[in-house]
Amino acid sequence: MPNAATIRLFHSFRARPENWLIVVLLAVCAALSVVAPSFLTLSNLVDLLEGYSVQAIMAMGVFVVLIAGGIDISFAAVASVAQYVAAMLATQFGLPAIVVLPAGLFIGVLLGCINATLIHYARVTSIIITIATMNTYFAFLMFFTGGHSIYNLPDWWSDRVVLFQTTAPNGDLIRITLPILVMVLAIVLTWLLLNRTKAGRQLYAMGGNPESARRIGISIAKMHYLAYGFLGFMAALAGLVQAHRVGESVPNALYGSELSVLSAAVLGGASLSGGVGTVGGVVIGILLLAVIQNGLNLIGISPYCFSIITGAVIVISTSLTVMSARGRRRSRAIDLEAPTRG
């Protein structure tokens, strides 16, 4: 018979969605390393990190909005607009990086704040507002640009920045590049916001129960501007990093990535009803999706299969998240009953 400590440890493990995700991630990695020996190499894993750096940055912003109890579908359009405006400033006006990059980030924050204004003052569900603004932002972008890409980005933007480089024993070249560094900084910034600031705790409180948050004096409007403005900032940052990676600005390059980014956040344990989730969980969710897609590519399975598997993984992970939540509630009930029994 398991003792009380073992049972408590099991309940503690089950109550954290990140633990289940780690188990799934390790199982998928083990399976892929058997069927595709080139998968579990350091160079492939580093390439994987860079390849998903843009989605990871956007996922950090989406996660903050989910914690606040909202949802935003327009972030890919925001990233596209911010990226294209910055590219125009750099190519047509010849402005330096110190002007172009802040301008692109400002555009992202501005569009995010427009979302916050509409959601807070129009009192319309966030998903409805952001679907409308997604189509509006993207339509304006395509109307004014005619869908033309910008290929002549300045060297300071398009040149590959390698922070560290080495050669693996098997001869593969391993490079730590700027997108990976920006992704790590975005993750750290999000973690600090949510775990080390008063505003972060207020975001959790608002997402868990908006009415209670309002009654204890939390400004719901400020929280909306913080959450959607932060997402706008991250979306713009992702757009700038994406242009750096490919060396060009394509108006519709990021359009359509909404589901995969949102899926990564939900996979990581973020609740669509708000107030629940961790940055670490979102990071693991992104890694899981990246590993699955990369593994399928290596073993030559059609890209369409990725959507099927992604859907199945989302269903399974969401179910595990619900089970974990039930386990957490049951553990709390046990903890509350223990003193009474004693």
Short mmCIF file of C-alpha atoms in Angstrom, two decimals:
data_model
loop_
_atom_site.label_atom_id
_atom_site.label_comp_id
_atom_site.label_asym_id
_atom_site.label_seq_id
_atom_site.Cartn_x
_atom_site.Cartn_y
_atom_site.Cartn_z
CA MET A 1 0.00 0.00 0.00
CA PRO A 2 1.43 3.44 -0.91
CA ASN A 3 2.00 5.68 2.08
CA ALA A 4 0.59 9.20 2.51
CA ALA A 5 3.79 10.85 1.29
CA THR A 6 3.71 8.85 -1.96
CA ILE A 7 0.06 9.69 -2.53
CA ARG A 8 0.72 13.37 -1.85
CA LEU A 9 3.70 13.32 -4.23
CA PHE A 10 1.56 11.70 -6.94
CA HIS A 11 -1.21 14.27 -6.47
CA SER A 12 1.36 17.05 -6.59
CA PHE A 13 2.80 15.65 -9.84
CA ARG A 14 -0.62 15.18 -11.40
CA ALA A 15 -1.74 18.66 -10.45
CA ARG A 16 0.88 20.36 -12.64
CA PRO A 17 0.19 20.15 -16.40
CA GLU A 18 3.86 20.84 -17.14
CA ASN A 19 4.79 17.48 -15.65
CA TRP A 20 2.48 15.63 -18.03
CA LEU A 21 3.81 17.62 -20.94
CA ILE A 22 7.39 16.75 -20.05
CA VAL A 23 6.46 13.07 -20.00
CA VAL A 24 4.79 13.37 -23.42
CA LEU A 25 7.71 15.39 -24.79
CA LEU A 26 10.27 12.82 -23.63
CA ALA A 27 8.19 9.97 -25.05
CA VAL A 28 7.91 11.71 -28.43
CA CYS A 29 11.65 12.47 -28.47
CA ALA A 30 12.47 8.86 -27.63
CA ALA A 31 10.21 7.54 -30.39
CA LEU A 32 11.55 9.98 -33.00
CA SER A 33 15.18 9.25 -32.09
CA VAL A 34 14.53 5.58 -32.91
CA VAL A 35 12.82 6.11 -36.29
CA ALA A 36 14.96 9.14 -37.29
CA PRO A 37 18.54 8.90 -35.91
CA SER A 38 19.34 12.44 -37.17
CA PHE A 39 16.65 13.88 -34.90
CA LEU A 40 18.52 13.65 -31.60
CA THR A 41 21.58 15.64 -32.66
CA LEU A 42 22.65 18.92 -31.12
CA SER A 43 22.71 20.75 -34.44
CA ASN A 44 19.16 19.67 -35.25
CA LEU A 45 17.89 20.72 -31.82
CA VAL A 46 19.55 24.15 -32.11
CA ASP A 47 18.06 24.61 -35.58
CA LEU A 48 14.73 23.63 -34.07
CA LEU A 49 15.02 26.39 -31.47
CA GLU A 50 15.77 29.02 -34.09
CA GLY A 51 13.02 27.79 -36.37
CA TYR A 52 10.41 28.17 -33.64
CA SER A 53 11.83 31.35 -32.07
CA VAL A 54 9.29 33.61 -33.81
CA GLN A 55 6.33 31.51 -32.70
CA ALA A 56 7.73 31.30 -29.16
CA ILE A 57 7.98 35.09 -28.92
CA MET A 58 4.38 35.51 -30.07
CA ALA A 59 3.25 32.74 -27.72
CA MET A 60 4.62 34.70 -24.74
CA GLY A 61 2.36 37.62 -25.61
CA VAL A 62 -0.64 35.38 -26.24
CA PHE A 63 -0.04 33.70 -22.90
CA VAL A 64 -0.25 37.00 -21.01
CA VAL A 65 -3.60 37.78 -22.66
CA LEU A 66 -4.89 34.30 -21.79
CA ILE A 67 -3.81 34.77 -18.17
CA ALA A 68 -5.80 38.03 -18.13
CA GLY A 69 -8.89 36.12 -19.19
CA GLY A 70 -8.95 37.29 -22.80
CA ILE A 71 -7.98 35.94 -26.17
CA ASP A 72 -6.40 37.67 -29.15
CA ILE A 73 -6.46 36.34 -32.71
CA SER A 74 -5.02 39.47 -34.36
CA PHE A 75 -1.40 39.13 -33.24
CA ALA A 76 -0.13 37.71 -36.55
CA ALA A 77 -1.69 40.63 -38.43
CA VAL A 78 -0.16 43.03 -35.88
CA ALA A 79 3.25 41.41 -36.44
CA SER A 80 2.87 41.73 -40.21
CA VAL A 81 1.89 45.42 -40.05
CA ALA A 82 4.68 46.33 -37.62
CA GLN A 83 7.24 44.44 -39.68
CA TYR A 84 6.18 46.01 -42.97
CA VAL A 85 6.04 49.57 -41.60
CA ALA A 86 9.53 49.14 -40.13
CA ALA A 87 10.78 47.71 -43.44
CA MET A 88 9.38 50.71 -45.33
CA LEU A 89 11.04 53.15 -42.92
CA ALA A 90 14.35 51.35 -43.40
CA THR A 91 14.25 50.95 -47.19
CA GLN A 92 12.27 53.91 -48.53
CA PHE A 93 13.38 56.54 -46.00
CA GLY A 94 16.78 55.09 -45.14
CA LEU A 95 16.29 55.49 -41.41
CA PRO A 96 18.79 53.82 -39.03
CA ALA A 97 18.10 50.86 -36.76
CA ILE A 98 17.80 53.07 -33.67
CA VAL A 99 14.71 54.65 -35.25
CA VAL A 100 13.28 51.75 -37.25
CA LEU A 101 13.19 49.10 -34.54
CA PRO A 102 11.49 51.26 -31.85
CA ALA A 103 9.04 52.47 -34.49
CA GLY A 104 8.09 48.90 -35.38
CA LEU A 105 7.64 48.01 -31.70
CA PHE A 106 5.57 51.16 -31.17
CA ILE A 107 3.24 50.14 -34.01
CA GLY A 108 2.72 46.77 -32.34
CA VAL A 109 1.94 48.32 -28.95
CA LEU A 110 -0.39 50.86 -30.58
CA LEU A 111 -2.42 48.18 -32.39
CA GLY A 112 -2.54 46.12 -29.20
CA CYS A 113 -3.86 49.12 -27.28
CA ILE A 114 -6.53 49.66 -29.94
CA ASN A 115 -7.67 46.09 -29.26
CA ALA A 116 -7.69 46.80 -25.52
CA THR A 117 -9.74 49.96 -26.01
CA LEU A 118 -12.37 48.22 -28.11
CA ILE A 119 -12.57 45.23 -25.76
CA HIS A 120 -12.82 47.29 -22.57
CA TYR A 121 -15.09 50.12 -23.64
CA ALA A 122 -17.23 48.37 -26.25
CA ARG A 123 -17.81 45.48 -23.80
CA VAL A 124 -17.62 42.95 -26.62
CA THR A 125 -16.05 39.52 -26.27
CA SER A 126 -12.34 39.70 -26.98
CA ILE A 127 -12.35 36.95 -29.59
CA ILE A 128 -15.00 38.80 -31.63
CA ILE A 129 -13.11 42.10 -31.45
CA THR A 130 -9.76 40.58 -32.36
CA ILE A 131 -11.17 38.59 -35.26
CA ALA A 132 -12.53 41.88 -36.60
CA THR A 133 -9.27 43.77 -36.03
CA MET A 134 -7.26 40.89 -37.50
CA ASN A 135 -9.14 41.20 -40.76
CA THR A 136 -9.01 45.00 -40.63
CA TYR A 137 -5.27 45.25 -39.94
CA PHE A 138 -4.40 42.68 -42.58
CA ALA A 139 -6.79 44.15 -45.16
CA PHE A 140 -5.27 47.63 -44.68
CA LEU A 141 -1.80 46.15 -45.06
CA MET A 142 -2.63 44.34 -48.29
CA PHE A 143 -4.60 47.33 -49.67
CA PHE A 144 -1.81 49.86 -49.18
CA THR A 145 1.08 47.57 -50.12
CA GLY A 146 -0.61 45.64 -52.92
CA GLY A 147 0.87 42.52 -51.39
CA HIS A 148 4.36 43.43 -52.58
CA SER A 149 7.28 42.12 -50.57
CA ILE A 150 10.33 44.18 -49.60
CA TYR A 151 13.52 42.34 -50.52
CA ASN A 152 16.18 45.03 -50.06
CA LEU A 153 16.36 45.19 -46.28
CA PRO A 154 19.49 46.97 -45.01
CA ASP A 155 22.46 44.84 -43.98
CA TRP A 156 22.11 45.68 -40.28
CA TRP A 157 18.72 43.96 -40.37
CA SER A 158 19.16 41.06 -42.79
CA ASP A 159 22.73 39.96 -41.98
CA ARG A 160 22.85 36.79 -39.91
CA VAL A 161 24.10 37.48 -36.36
CA VAL A 162 25.95 34.50 -34.86
CA LEU A 163 26.59 34.83 -31.14
CA PHE A 164 28.36 31.51 -30.68
CA GLN A 165 29.62 28.92 -33.12
CA THR A 166 31.24 25.53 -32.74
CA THR A 167 31.58 22.23 -34.53
CA ALA A 168 30.05 19.05 -33.14
CA PRO A 169 32.07 15.78 -33.03
CA ASN A 170 30.10 14.53 -36.04
CA GLY A 171 31.13 17.61 -38.07
CA ASP A 172 27.82 19.47 -37.83
CA LEU A 173 28.04 23.24 -37.41
CA ILE A 174 26.22 24.55 -34.32
CA ARG A 175 25.26 28.22 -34.23
CA ILE A 176 23.56 30.21 -31.50
CA THR A 177 22.00 33.08 -33.40
CA LEU A 178 20.24 36.33 -32.56
CA PRO A 179 16.66 34.93 -32.87
CA ILE A 180 17.43 32.37 -30.15
CA LEU A 181 18.75 35.11 -27.84
CA VAL A 182 15.69 37.30 -28.48
CA MET A 183 13.42 34.33 -27.78
CA VAL A 184 15.15 33.66 -24.45
CA LEU A 185 14.91 37.34 -23.48
CA ALA A 186 11.20 37.37 -24.37
CA ILE A 187 10.61 34.31 -22.17
CA VAL A 188 12.55 35.87 -19.26
CA LEU A 189 10.71 39.19 -19.63
CA THR A 190 7.32 37.45 -19.59
CA TRP A 191 8.28 35.37 -16.56
CA LEU A 192 9.43 38.48 -14.70
CA LEU A 193 6.23 40.33 -15.57
CA LEU A 194 3.95 37.56 -14.35
CA ASN A 195 5.94 36.30 -11.36
CA ARG A 196 7.92 39.22 -10.03
CA THR A 197 5.67 42.24 -10.43
CA LYS A 198 2.49 43.44 -8.79
CA ALA A 199 0.93 43.91 -12.23
CA GLY A 200 1.58 40.24 -13.02
CA ARG A 201 -0.26 39.10 -9.91
CA GLN A 202 -3.11 41.44 -10.77
CA LEU A 203 -3.32 39.90 -14.26
CA TYR A 204 -3.71 36.45 -12.68
CA ALA A 205 -6.33 37.81 -10.30
CA MET A 206 -8.30 39.48 -13.09
CA GLY A 207 -8.18 36.34 -15.23
CA GLY A 208 -9.35 34.17 -12.35
CA ASN A 209 -12.26 36.37 -11.31
CA PRO A 210 -12.68 39.82 -12.93
CA GLU A 211 -15.44 40.92 -10.60
CA SER A 212 -13.46 40.08 -7.46
CA ALA A 213 -10.41 41.79 -8.95
CA ARG A 214 -12.44 44.94 -9.58
CA ARG A 215 -13.83 44.92 -6.03
CA ILE A 216 -10.38 44.80 -4.45
CA GLY A 217 -9.33 47.86 -6.44
CA ILE A 218 -7.60 46.45 -9.51
CA SER A 219 -8.05 48.68 -12.54
CA ILE A 220 -9.49 46.41 -15.21
CA ALA A 221 -8.82 48.98 -17.92
CA LYS A 222 -5.12 49.22 -17.03
CA MET A 223 -4.85 45.44 -17.00
CA HIS A 224 -6.43 45.24 -20.46
CA TYR A 225 -3.98 47.81 -21.82
CA LEU A 226 -1.08 45.99 -20.19
CA ALA A 227 -2.06 42.55 -21.52
CA TYR A 228 -2.95 43.54 -25.09
CA GLY A 229 -0.18 46.14 -25.29
CA PHE A 230 2.33 43.50 -24.18
CA LEU A 231 1.03 41.11 -26.83
CA GLY A 232 1.33 43.87 -29.44
CA PHE A 233 4.94 44.44 -28.36
CA MET A 234 5.76 40.73 -28.58
CA ALA A 235 4.01 40.39 -31.93
CA ALA A 236 5.98 43.31 -33.36
CA LEU A 237 9.20 41.90 -31.93
CA ALA A 238 8.42 38.54 -33.55
CA GLY A 239 7.74 40.29 -36.85
CA LEU A 240 11.10 42.06 -36.75
CA VAL A 241 12.91 38.82 -35.87
CA GLN A 242 11.10 36.96 -38.66
CA ALA A 243 12.24 39.55 -41.22
CA HIS A 244 15.80 39.20 -39.88
CA ARG A 245 15.69 35.42 -40.30
CA VAL A 246 14.45 35.37 -43.90
CA GLY A 247 16.06 38.66 -45.05
CA GLU A 248 12.86 40.13 -46.45
CA SER A 249 9.47 41.49 -45.42
CA VAL A 250 6.51 39.57 -46.83
CA PRO A 251 3.07 40.97 -45.90
CA ASN A 252 1.39 37.59 -45.45
CA ALA A 253 4.35 35.57 -44.12
CA LEU A 254 2.99 35.33 -40.58
CA TYR A 255 -0.69 35.38 -41.45
CA GLY A 256 -2.17 31.97 -40.65
CA SER A 257 0.15 31.13 -37.77
CA GLU A 258 -2.50 32.00 -35.18
CA LEU A 259 -3.68 28.46 -34.48
CA SER A 260 -0.25 26.94 -33.91
CA VAL A 261 0.78 29.75 -31.54
CA LEU A 262 -2.48 29.60 -29.62
CA SER A 263 -2.21 25.81 -29.51
CA ALA A 264 1.25 26.03 -27.96
CA ALA A 265 -0.06 28.25 -25.18
CA VAL A 266 -3.05 26.00 -24.50
CA LEU A 267 -0.86 22.89 -24.66
CA GLY A 268 1.30 24.46 -21.97
CA GLY A 269 -1.62 24.54 -19.56
CA ALA A 270 -2.92 28.08 -20.11
CA SER A 271 -6.64 28.10 -19.47
CA LEU A 272 -8.91 29.70 -22.06
CA SER A 273 -10.99 30.97 -19.13
CA GLY A 274 -8.01 32.86 -17.66
CA GLY A 275 -5.98 32.94 -14.47
CA VAL A 276 -4.18 29.60 -14.93
CA GLY A 277 -0.88 28.71 -16.57
CA THR A 278 2.87 29.12 -16.34
CA VAL A 279 5.55 30.42 -18.68
CA GLY A 280 7.42 27.13 -18.33
CA GLY A 281 4.34 25.23 -19.49
CA VAL A 282 4.04 27.37 -22.61
CA VAL A 283 7.72 26.84 -23.43
CA ILE A 284 7.25 23.07 -23.14
CA GLY A 285 4.13 23.30 -25.31
CA ILE A 286 6.11 25.08 -28.02
CA LEU A 287 8.90 22.51 -27.79
CA LEU A 288 6.39 19.68 -28.12
CA LEU A 289 4.87 21.10 -31.29
CA ALA A 290 8.31 21.87 -32.72
CA VAL A 291 9.59 18.37 -32.01
CA ILE A 292 6.55 16.74 -33.60
CA GLN A 293 6.76 18.83 -36.77
CA ASN A 294 10.52 18.41 -37.08
CA GLY A 295 10.32 14.68 -36.49
CA LEU A 296 7.65 14.23 -39.13
CA ASN A 297 9.75 16.16 -41.63
CA LEU A 298 12.78 14.00 -40.91
CA ILE A 299 10.91 10.74 -41.44
CA GLY A 300 9.30 12.08 -44.62
CA ILE A 301 5.66 12.24 -43.58
CA SER A 302 3.39 14.70 -45.40
CA PRO A 303 3.09 18.15 -43.73
CA TYR A 304 -0.68 17.69 -43.72
CA CYS A 305 -0.21 14.90 -41.22
CA PHE A 306 1.21 17.46 -38.80
CA SER A 307 -2.18 19.15 -38.55
CA ILE A 308 -3.84 15.83 -37.77
CA ILE A 309 -1.31 14.93 -35.11
CA THR A 310 -1.34 18.44 -33.70
CA GLY A 311 -5.11 18.26 -33.32
CA ALA A 312 -4.86 14.90 -31.58
CA VAL A 313 -2.12 16.14 -29.26
CA ILE A 314 -4.19 19.20 -28.39
CA VAL A 315 -7.20 17.04 -27.51
CA ILE A 316 -5.09 14.71 -25.38
CA SER A 317 -3.18 17.51 -23.67
CA THR A 318 -6.33 19.51 -23.01
CA SER A 319 -7.91 16.42 -21.45
CA LEU A 320 -4.85 15.93 -19.28
CA THR A 321 -5.05 19.58 -18.26
CA VAL A 322 -8.65 19.11 -17.15
CA MET A 323 -7.67 15.97 -15.24
CA SER A 324 -4.84 17.86 -13.57
CA ALA A 325 -7.23 20.64 -12.55
CA ARG A 326 -9.55 18.06 -11.01
CA GLY A 327 -6.60 16.52 -9.19
CA ARG A 328 -5.60 19.94 -7.90
CA ARG A 329 -9.09 20.59 -6.56
CA ARG A 330 -9.16 17.12 -4.98
CA SER A 331 -5.77 17.73 -3.33
CA ARG A 332 -7.01 21.00 -1.90
CA ALA A 333 -10.07 19.24 -0.54
CA ILE A 334 -7.85 16.62 1.10
CA ASP A 335 -5.67 19.35 2.62
CA LEU A 336 -8.74 21.12 4.01
CA GLU A 337 -10.16 17.93 5.49
CA ALA A 338 -6.88 16.80 7.09
CA PRO A 339 -6.93 19.22 10.10
CA THR A 340 -10.57 18.33 10.76
CA ARG A 341 -9.76 14.63 10.89
CA GLY A 342 -6.73 15.30 13.05
#
